[in-house]
Coordinates of C-alpha atoms and ligand atoms in Angstrom, one line a residue:
M1 CA 9.6 -18.2 13.4
K2 CA 7.0 -15.7 12.5
V3 CA 7.0 -12.1 11.7
A4 CA 3.7 -9.8 13.1
K5 CA 3.2 -6.3 11.7
F6 CA 0.7 -4.5 13.4
G7 CA -0.5 -1.8 11.5
G8 CA -1.5 2.0 12.8
S9 CA -5.5 1.3 13.9
S10 CA -3.7 -1.6 15.9
L11 CA -1.7 1.1 18.1
A12 CA -4.0 3.6 17.9
D13 CA -4.1 3.6 21.7
A14 CA -3.1 2.1 25.1
N15 CA -5.9 -0.3 25.1
Q16 CA -4.9 -1.3 21.3
F17 CA -1.2 -1.9 22.2
Q18 CA -2.4 -4.2 25.2
K19 CA -4.6 -6.1 22.6
V20 CA -1.1 -6.5 20.4
G21 CA 0.6 -7.4 23.5
T22 CA -1.4 -10.3 24.4
I23 CA -1.3 -11.6 20.9
I24 CA 2.3 -11.6 21.2
K25 CA 2.7 -13.2 24.3
E26 CA 0.0 -15.9 23.1
D27 CA 2.6 -17.1 20.2
P28 CA 6.0 -17.8 21.0
N29 CA 6.8 -17.9 17.3
R30 CA 6.5 -14.6 17.1
K31 CA 9.7 -12.8 17.5
F32 CA 9.9 -10.3 14.9
I33 CA 7.7 -7.3 15.6
I34 CA 6.9 -4.5 13.3
V35 CA 4.8 -1.8 14.0
S36 CA 3.4 1.3 12.7
A37 CA 2.7 4.7 14.0
P38 CA -0.6 5.1 16.3
G39 CA -3.6 5.7 13.9
K40 CA -6.5 7.0 14.3
R41 CA -8.9 6.1 17.1
H42 CA -12.0 7.3 15.3
E43 CA -13.0 8.7 12.1
H44 CA -12.3 12.0 12.6
D45 CA -9.1 11.4 14.8
F46 CA -5.6 12.1 13.1
K47 CA -2.9 9.5 12.3
I48 CA 0.4 10.0 14.4
T49 CA 2.1 10.5 10.7
D50 CA 0.1 13.2 9.5
L51 CA 0.4 15.2 12.4
L52 CA 4.4 14.7 12.1
I53 CA 4.1 16.0 8.5
Q54 CA 2.5 18.9 9.5
L55 CA 5.0 19.5 12.6
G56 CA 8.0 18.9 10.3
D57 CA 6.4 21.5 7.5
A58 CA 5.5 24.2 10.0
F59 CA 9.1 24.0 11.8
I60 CA 10.9 24.0 8.2
N61 CA 8.6 26.8 6.6
K62 CA 9.2 28.6 10.4
E63 CA 5.4 29.0 10.8
K64 CA 3.5 28.2 14.3
Y65 CA 4.0 24.7 14.9
K66 CA 3.6 24.3 18.6
S67 CA 0.2 23.1 18.5
Y68 CA 1.4 20.0 16.5
Y69 CA 3.9 19.4 18.9
I70 CA 1.6 19.3 21.7
T71 CA -1.2 17.1 20.3
I72 CA 1.7 14.5 19.0
I73 CA 3.2 14.5 22.7
D74 CA 0.4 14.5 24.5
R75 CA -0.8 11.4 22.1
F76 CA 2.3 9.6 23.5
S77 CA 2.2 10.7 27.0
K78 CA -1.3 9.4 27.2
I79 CA -0.7 6.1 26.0
I80 CA 2.9 6.1 27.7
S81 CA 0.7 7.0 31.1
E82 CA -2.2 4.3 30.3
L83 CA 0.4 1.9 29.7
K84 CA 2.2 2.1 33.1
L85 CA 5.3 2.8 31.7
P86 CA 7.9 4.9 32.9
E87 CA 7.5 8.9 32.2
Q88 CA 11.2 9.3 30.9
L89 CA 9.7 7.7 27.4
T90 CA 7.8 10.7 26.6
K91 CA 10.8 12.8 27.4
E92 CA 12.9 10.8 25.0
I93 CA 10.1 11.5 22.3
E94 CA 10.3 15.1 23.3
D95 CA 14.5 15.1 23.1
Q96 CA 14.4 13.1 20.0
I97 CA 12.0 15.9 18.3
K98 CA 14.0 18.6 19.6
S99 CA 17.1 17.3 18.1
I100 CA 16.0 17.0 14.7
M101 CA 14.7 20.6 15.2
E102 CA 18.3 21.5 16.2
S103 CA 20.1 19.5 13.4
D104 CA 21.2 21.0 10.4
L105 CA 19.5 18.6 8.0
E106 CA 18.5 19.9 4.6
Y107 CA 14.6 20.1 4.1
D108 CA 13.7 16.4 2.4
N109 CA 16.2 14.6 5.0
M110 CA 14.6 16.5 8.1
M111 CA 11.1 15.6 6.8
N112 CA 11.9 11.8 6.9
C113 CA 13.3 11.9 10.6
F114 CA 10.4 14.0 11.4
K115 CA 8.2 11.3 9.6
A116 CA 10.0 8.3 11.4
I117 CA 9.0 9.6 15.0
G118 CA 5.3 7.6 15.0
E119 CA 7.0 4.3 14.1
D120 CA 10.6 4.8 16.2
S121 CA 8.4 5.5 19.4
S122 CA 6.0 2.9 18.8
A123 CA 8.4 0.2 18.8
K124 CA 9.8 1.5 21.9
I125 CA 7.1 1.5 23.7
L126 CA 5.5 -1.4 22.7
S127 CA 8.7 -3.4 23.4
A128 CA 8.8 -1.7 27.1
Y129 CA 5.4 -2.6 27.3
L130 CA 6.3 -6.3 26.6
Q131 CA 8.7 -6.5 29.5
T132 CA 6.5 -5.7 32.0
L133 CA 4.3 -8.7 30.8
G134 CA 7.5 -10.4 31.5
L135 CA 8.8 -11.0 28.0
D136 CA 12.3 -10.9 26.6
A137 CA 11.6 -8.1 24.5
K138 CA 13.8 -5.4 22.7
Y139 CA 13.8 -2.2 20.4
V140 CA 15.9 -2.9 17.3
N141 CA 16.6 0.4 15.3
P142 CA 16.5 -0.3 11.3
K143 CA 20.1 0.6 11.2
D144 CA 20.9 -2.1 13.1
A145 CA 18.5 -4.5 11.9
G146 CA 20.3 -3.9 8.3
I147 CA 17.7 -2.0 6.3
I148 CA 20.0 -0.3 4.5
V149 CA 17.9 1.6 1.7
K150 CA 18.9 3.8 -1.8
N151 CA 17.2 7.4 -1.1
D152 CA 14.7 8.2 -3.7
K153 CA 11.9 10.9 -3.3
N154 CA 9.3 8.4 -4.3
G155 CA 10.3 6.3 -1.5
A156 CA 13.2 4.2 0.0
Q157 CA 14.7 1.8 -2.4
L158 CA 16.3 -1.7 -0.2
I159 CA 19.3 -2.7 -1.3
P160 CA 19.3 -5.9 -2.4
E161 CA 22.3 -6.9 -0.2
S162 CA 21.0 -5.6 2.8
F163 CA 19.0 -9.3 3.3
E164 CA 21.8 -10.9 4.4
A165 CA 22.4 -8.6 7.4
I166 CA 18.8 -9.2 7.7
Y167 CA 19.1 -13.0 8.3
N168 CA 21.7 -12.8 11.4
L169 CA 18.7 -11.0 13.0
R170 CA 17.7 -14.7 13.7
E171 CA 20.6 -14.9 15.7
Q172 CA 19.5 -12.3 18.7
E173 CA 17.5 -13.8 21.6
G174 CA 14.3 -12.8 22.4
I175 CA 11.5 -10.7 20.7
L176 CA 12.8 -7.8 18.0
V177 CA 10.8 -4.8 18.0
I178 CA 11.6 -3.2 15.0
P179 CA 10.0 0.1 13.6
G180 CA 8.5 0.0 10.1
F181 CA 8.5 2.9 7.6
F182 CA 12.3 3.7 7.5
G183 CA 15.8 2.9 6.9
Y184 CA 19.0 4.4 6.6
T185 CA 21.2 5.1 3.5
E186 CA 24.7 3.5 3.4
D187 CA 25.6 7.1 4.9
G188 CA 23.5 7.0 7.7
I189 CA 20.9 9.4 6.5
L190 CA 17.3 8.5 7.9
A191 CA 15.1 7.6 4.9
T192 CA 11.3 6.6 4.7
F193 CA 9.7 4.2 2.2
S194 CA 6.3 5.5 0.7
R195 CA 3.5 6.1 2.5
G196 CA 2.0 3.1 4.0
G197 CA 5.1 1.7 4.2
S198 CA 5.3 -0.5 7.3
D199 CA 4.1 -3.3 5.4
I200 CA 7.1 -3.0 3.0
T201 CA 9.6 -3.2 6.5
G202 CA 7.2 -6.5 7.4
S203 CA 7.9 -7.8 4.1
I204 CA 11.7 -7.0 3.9
I205 CA 12.1 -8.3 7.3
A206 CA 9.9 -11.8 6.6
A207 CA 11.7 -12.0 3.6
G208 CA 15.4 -11.3 5.1
V209 CA 14.9 -14.1 7.7
K210 CA 13.2 -16.3 6.0
A211 CA 10.0 -16.6 8.1
N212 CA 7.6 -19.3 7.8
L213 CA 4.5 -17.0 7.8
Y214 CA 4.3 -12.8 7.9
E215 CA 1.1 -12.0 10.0
N216 CA 0.2 -8.4 8.7
F217 CA -2.7 -7.6 11.6
T218 CA -5.1 -4.5 10.4
D219 CA -8.7 -4.3 11.7
V220 CA -10.7 -6.2 9.3
N221 CA -11.5 -9.6 9.8
A222 CA -10.3 -10.9 6.3
V223 CA -9.5 -9.4 2.7
Y224 CA -13.2 -9.2 1.9
A225 CA -14.5 -10.3 -2.0
V226 CA -15.7 -6.9 -2.6
N227 CA -15.6 -3.5 -1.2
P228 CA -17.7 -3.6 2.0
S229 CA -19.4 -0.1 1.5
I230 CA -20.8 -1.2 -1.4
I231 CA -21.7 -4.9 -0.3
K232 CA -23.0 -5.4 3.1
D233 CA -21.0 -8.6 4.9
P234 CA -19.3 -9.4 1.5
V235 CA -17.7 -12.7 1.7
E236 CA -14.3 -13.1 3.2
I237 CA -11.1 -14.4 0.9
K238 CA -9.8 -17.3 2.9
V239 CA -6.8 -17.9 0.3
L240 CA -5.5 -15.6 -2.3
T241 CA -2.3 -15.8 -4.0
Y242 CA 0.1 -12.9 -4.7
R243 CA -0.6 -12.4 -8.2
E244 CA -4.6 -12.0 -7.5
M245 CA -3.7 -9.6 -4.6
R246 CA -1.6 -7.2 -6.4
E247 CA -4.8 -7.1 -9.0
L248 CA -6.9 -6.4 -6.0
S249 CA -4.7 -3.9 -4.3
Y250 CA -4.4 -2.2 -7.8
A251 CA -7.8 -1.5 -8.3
G252 CA -8.5 -0.1 -4.9
F253 CA -8.8 -2.6 -2.1
S254 CA -6.0 -1.1 0.2
V255 CA -5.6 -3.6 2.7
F256 CA -2.0 -3.7 1.9
H257 CA 0.6 -1.9 0.2
D258 CA 0.9 -3.5 -3.1
E259 CA 5.1 -2.7 -3.5
A260 CA 5.2 -4.4 0.2
L261 CA 4.3 -8.0 -1.8
I262 CA 7.6 -8.0 -3.7
P263 CA 9.8 -9.0 -0.9
A264 CA 7.5 -11.7 0.5
F265 CA 6.6 -12.3 -2.9
N266 CA 10.2 -12.9 -4.2
A267 CA 11.1 -15.1 -0.7
Q268 CA 7.6 -17.0 -1.2
I269 CA 6.9 -16.5 2.5
P270 CA 3.3 -16.9 2.9
V271 CA 1.4 -14.0 4.2
C272 CA -1.7 -13.8 6.3
I273 CA -4.0 -11.0 6.9
K274 CA -5.2 -11.1 10.5
N275 CA -7.7 -8.8 12.8
T276 CA -5.8 -7.3 16.0
N277 CA -9.4 -7.1 17.4
N278 CA -10.4 -10.4 16.6
P279 CA -7.4 -12.5 16.3
S280 CA -9.1 -15.8 16.7
A281 CA -10.4 -15.2 13.2
K282 CA -8.5 -17.1 10.7
G283 CA -7.9 -14.1 8.3
T284 CA -7.1 -14.3 4.9
M285 CA -3.6 -16.4 3.6
I286 CA -1.9 -15.0 0.1
V287 CA 0.4 -18.0 -1.2
A288 CA 2.7 -18.2 -4.0
N289 CA 0.4 -21.2 -5.3
K290 CA -3.1 -22.3 -4.5
E291 CA -5.1 -25.1 -5.6
L292 CA -8.1 -24.1 -8.0
N293 CA -11.3 -24.9 -7.0
D294 CA -14.6 -24.2 -8.9
K295 CA -14.6 -21.0 -7.2
C296 CA -12.8 -19.3 -10.0
V297 CA -13.1 -15.7 -9.1
V298 CA -11.9 -14.3 -5.9
G299 CA -12.9 -10.7 -5.5
I300 CA -13.8 -7.8 -7.6
A301 CA -11.9 -4.6 -7.0
S302 CA -13.0 -1.0 -8.5
D303 CA -11.3 2.2 -8.7
T304 CA -12.5 5.6 -9.9
G305 CA -10.2 8.3 -11.2
F306 CA -8.8 7.2 -14.8
V307 CA -8.9 8.9 -18.4
S308 CA -8.6 7.5 -21.2
I309 CA -7.1 9.1 -24.4
Y310 CA -8.5 7.6 -27.5
I311 CA -6.4 7.3 -31.0
S312 CA -7.1 6.2 -34.0
K313 CA -5.6 6.3 -37.6
F314 CA -6.1 4.0 -40.0
L315 CA -3.5 1.4 -40.8
M316 CA -2.3 1.8 -37.7
N317 CA -1.1 -1.9 -37.6
R318 CA 0.8 -1.8 -40.6
E319 CA 2.9 1.8 -39.4
L320 CA 6.4 0.8 -38.2
G321 CA 7.4 2.2 -35.1
F322 CA 3.8 4.0 -34.1
G323 CA 3.5 2.3 -30.8
R324 CA 7.2 3.2 -30.1
K325 CA 6.9 6.9 -30.8
L326 CA 3.2 7.4 -28.9
F327 CA 4.7 5.8 -25.8
Q328 CA 7.9 7.6 -26.3
I329 CA 5.5 10.9 -25.9
L330 CA 4.2 9.7 -22.7
E331 CA 8.0 8.9 -21.1
E332 CA 9.4 12.1 -22.1
E333 CA 6.0 14.0 -20.2
N334 CA 7.0 11.8 -17.6
V335 CA 3.5 10.0 -17.5
S336 CA 3.0 6.4 -17.1
F337 CA 0.2 4.4 -18.3
E338 CA -2.0 1.8 -17.0
H339 CA -3.5 -0.2 -19.7
A340 CA -3.5 0.2 -23.7
P341 CA -6.0 -1.9 -25.2
S342 CA -6.1 -1.9 -28.9
G343 CA -7.4 -2.5 -32.3
I344 CA -5.9 -3.0 -35.8
D345 CA -6.6 1.2 -36.4
D346 CA -6.8 2.5 -33.1
M347 CA -6.0 1.8 -29.3
S348 CA -7.0 3.2 -25.9
I349 CA -4.5 4.6 -23.7
I350 CA -5.9 4.5 -19.5
I351 CA -4.2 7.0 -17.2
R352 CA -4.6 7.6 -14.0
E353 CA -6.2 11.0 -13.4
S354 CA -3.9 12.0 -10.9
Q355 CA -1.0 12.0 -13.6
L356 CA -2.6 13.8 -16.0
T357 CA -3.4 17.7 -15.5
E358 CA -5.4 19.6 -17.9
D359 CA -2.3 21.3 -19.2
K360 CA -0.2 17.9 -19.3
E361 CA -3.4 16.4 -20.9
S362 CA -3.1 19.6 -23.8
I363 CA 0.7 18.8 -24.6
I364 CA 0.6 15.2 -25.0
V365 CA -2.9 15.5 -27.6
E366 CA -0.9 18.1 -29.2
R367 CA 2.1 16.1 -29.7
F368 CA 0.2 12.9 -30.4
K369 CA -1.4 15.4 -33.5
N370 CA 2.0 16.5 -34.7
E371 CA 4.1 14.0 -34.3
L372 CA 1.5 10.9 -34.9
Q373 CA -0.6 12.1 -37.6
P374 CA -3.5 10.4 -36.5
D375 CA -7.3 10.5 -37.7
T376 CA -8.9 11.4 -34.1
V377 CA -7.3 11.9 -30.8
T378 CA -9.9 12.3 -28.1
V379 CA -10.0 12.5 -24.3
H380 CA -12.6 10.9 -22.1
R381 CA -12.3 11.7 -18.3
D382 CA -14.2 10.4 -15.5
L383 CA -13.6 6.5 -16.3
A384 CA -13.5 3.4 -13.8
L385 CA -12.4 0.4 -14.0
I386 CA -13.7 -2.6 -12.5
M387 CA -11.3 -5.7 -12.3
V388 CA -12.9 -9.2 -12.0
V389 CA -9.8 -11.4 -10.2
G390 CA -9.1 -15.0 -10.1
E391 CA -6.4 -17.2 -11.2
G392 CA -8.9 -19.8 -11.9
M393 CA -10.5 -17.7 -14.5
K394 CA -7.9 -19.0 -17.3
E395 CA -9.2 -22.7 -17.2
T396 CA -13.1 -21.8 -16.9
I397 CA -15.2 -21.0 -19.7
G398 CA -17.9 -18.3 -20.0
M399 CA -16.5 -16.0 -17.2
A400 CA -16.7 -13.3 -19.8
Q401 CA -20.2 -13.9 -20.7
T402 CA -21.3 -14.0 -16.9
A403 CA -19.4 -10.6 -16.6
T404 CA -21.0 -9.1 -19.6
T405 CA -24.3 -10.1 -19.0
A406 CA -24.0 -8.8 -15.1
L407 CA -23.1 -5.6 -16.6
G408 CA -26.0 -5.1 -19.3
E409 CA -28.6 -6.5 -16.6
A410 CA -27.0 -3.4 -14.6
K411 CA -27.8 -0.9 -17.5
V412 CA -24.0 -0.3 -17.8
N413 CA -22.6 0.6 -21.1
I414 CA -18.8 -1.2 -21.3
E415 CA -16.6 1.6 -22.7
M416 CA -13.7 -0.7 -22.8
I417 CA -12.5 -4.4 -22.0
N418 CA -9.2 -5.8 -21.3
Q419 CA -7.6 -9.4 -20.2
G420 CA -4.2 -9.3 -19.5
S421 CA -2.2 -12.2 -21.2
S422 CA -2.0 -13.8 -17.5
E423 CA -5.4 -14.2 -17.6
V424 CA -5.8 -13.2 -14.0
S425 CA -8.0 -10.7 -14.1
M426 CA -10.5 -8.9 -16.8
M427 CA -10.6 -5.0 -16.8
F428 CA -13.5 -3.5 -17.3
G429 CA -13.7 0.4 -18.1
I430 CA -17.0 2.4 -17.8
K431 CA -18.4 5.5 -16.8
S432 CA -17.7 6.3 -13.1
D433 CA -21.4 7.0 -12.5
G434 CA -22.3 3.3 -12.7
L435 CA -19.5 2.2 -10.8
H436 CA -21.8 1.1 -7.8
R437 CA -24.4 -0.7 -10.1
A438 CA -22.3 -2.4 -11.8
T439 CA -19.8 -3.6 -9.0
K440 CA -23.5 -4.8 -7.5
S441 CA -24.6 -6.7 -10.6
L442 CA -21.3 -8.6 -10.8
Y443 CA -20.7 -9.6 -7.3
E444 CA -24.4 -11.2 -7.4
A445 CA -23.4 -12.9 -10.5
F446 CA -20.1 -14.4 -9.2
F447 CA -21.0 -15.1 -5.7
E448 CA -24.6 -15.0 -4.9
Ligands
LIG1 N1 3.0 5.9 9.5 C1 3.2 5.5 8.0 C2 2.1 6.4 7.1 O1 0.7 6.3 7.6 C3 4.0 4.3 7.2 C4 2.5 3.3 7.9 O2 1.7 3.3 8.6 O3 2.7 2.0 7.3 O4 2.1 6.3 5.9

């Protein structure tokens, strides 16, 4: 049994729905289908979810919302008519939006209901379309699928007991089309996962029904070894482990929602990233363990937007509780850190720029100075991180040397190096302006 999830670009218009229909029809093992809301049809287009958020915002704040409403309904109506489905489906979407507007839900809950319309409507349209292809398909609401969650402002969290109910879906006949991105609380309130969260639904269903494979259909042939906007036609990755994927998506690979890996990872379900526009391409498999071969680096990921706070204090290594006090300050200021490479007398704390506003920075620096009595505290913005990722690195001699030589040749100064204890990745902190050069040079060193 397979779970297949189709992302926004796979359902952007009627033509894409048709491709999805063909893919599902082709393989009778594709029993559980998870869908996103229609995404962008071209670069300057809008994602339905973004339009729904704008609609919800305008409605809740009593601003003009009609134009969003019309754009959303037009998009769905076009898909429905081009697929030659009954017009009644469009009417149902309109009614659903109106009933949200007439409800007395409070802001966050109402907003979640608006956001969920995209996935919900995609699932209803797709199941109706599959029926016209002669398939025994039906729409299953996430509540009936057993997706019970806890509401959280950073995105709903699945209640582990849900897996039992989800397992029972196996008993149902035919193809089940389930909207991604939302679940329900025990009190029956609709709650959405974080953005991009249809991947989370796919992974939860795959884990719950104990699928043999979780296929994640998107618009690329494979996960590439490096960002294709930096290197043209980069190497396609055939097999990745969950840990490698996690490291790559952490540092900017946006193929997969990284939180989504957790349920599939825990249940050891293999994941395959495939292309709706080229389904015969093999794609990239993501598995728990793989055989290590001589290609020990699988990918190079990089991301900008980091800040480092450097603290030095003579004899820091002997001062009991120094680390605890430092991290407690960050916790009290509600800031999480990414890495903390350290020496005997100094430490750098790497934080995402989005977490550290200028105001927050002054508060933290002041508290570090007063409460830790360091010799120096300095802040460096414009930091980029490059991760060289591969499980095989721990077995291979000379990897760091290859990487540092490549960075040297690209005339890039390394501000910091960190190799996590798991040795799945090597991290280099550099100034953002050298990122392009550095990534290119590392790619040449490891892949060409
Ligand atoms: N439609 C939602 C979003 O745009 C969820 C998803 O596409 O996975 O975030």
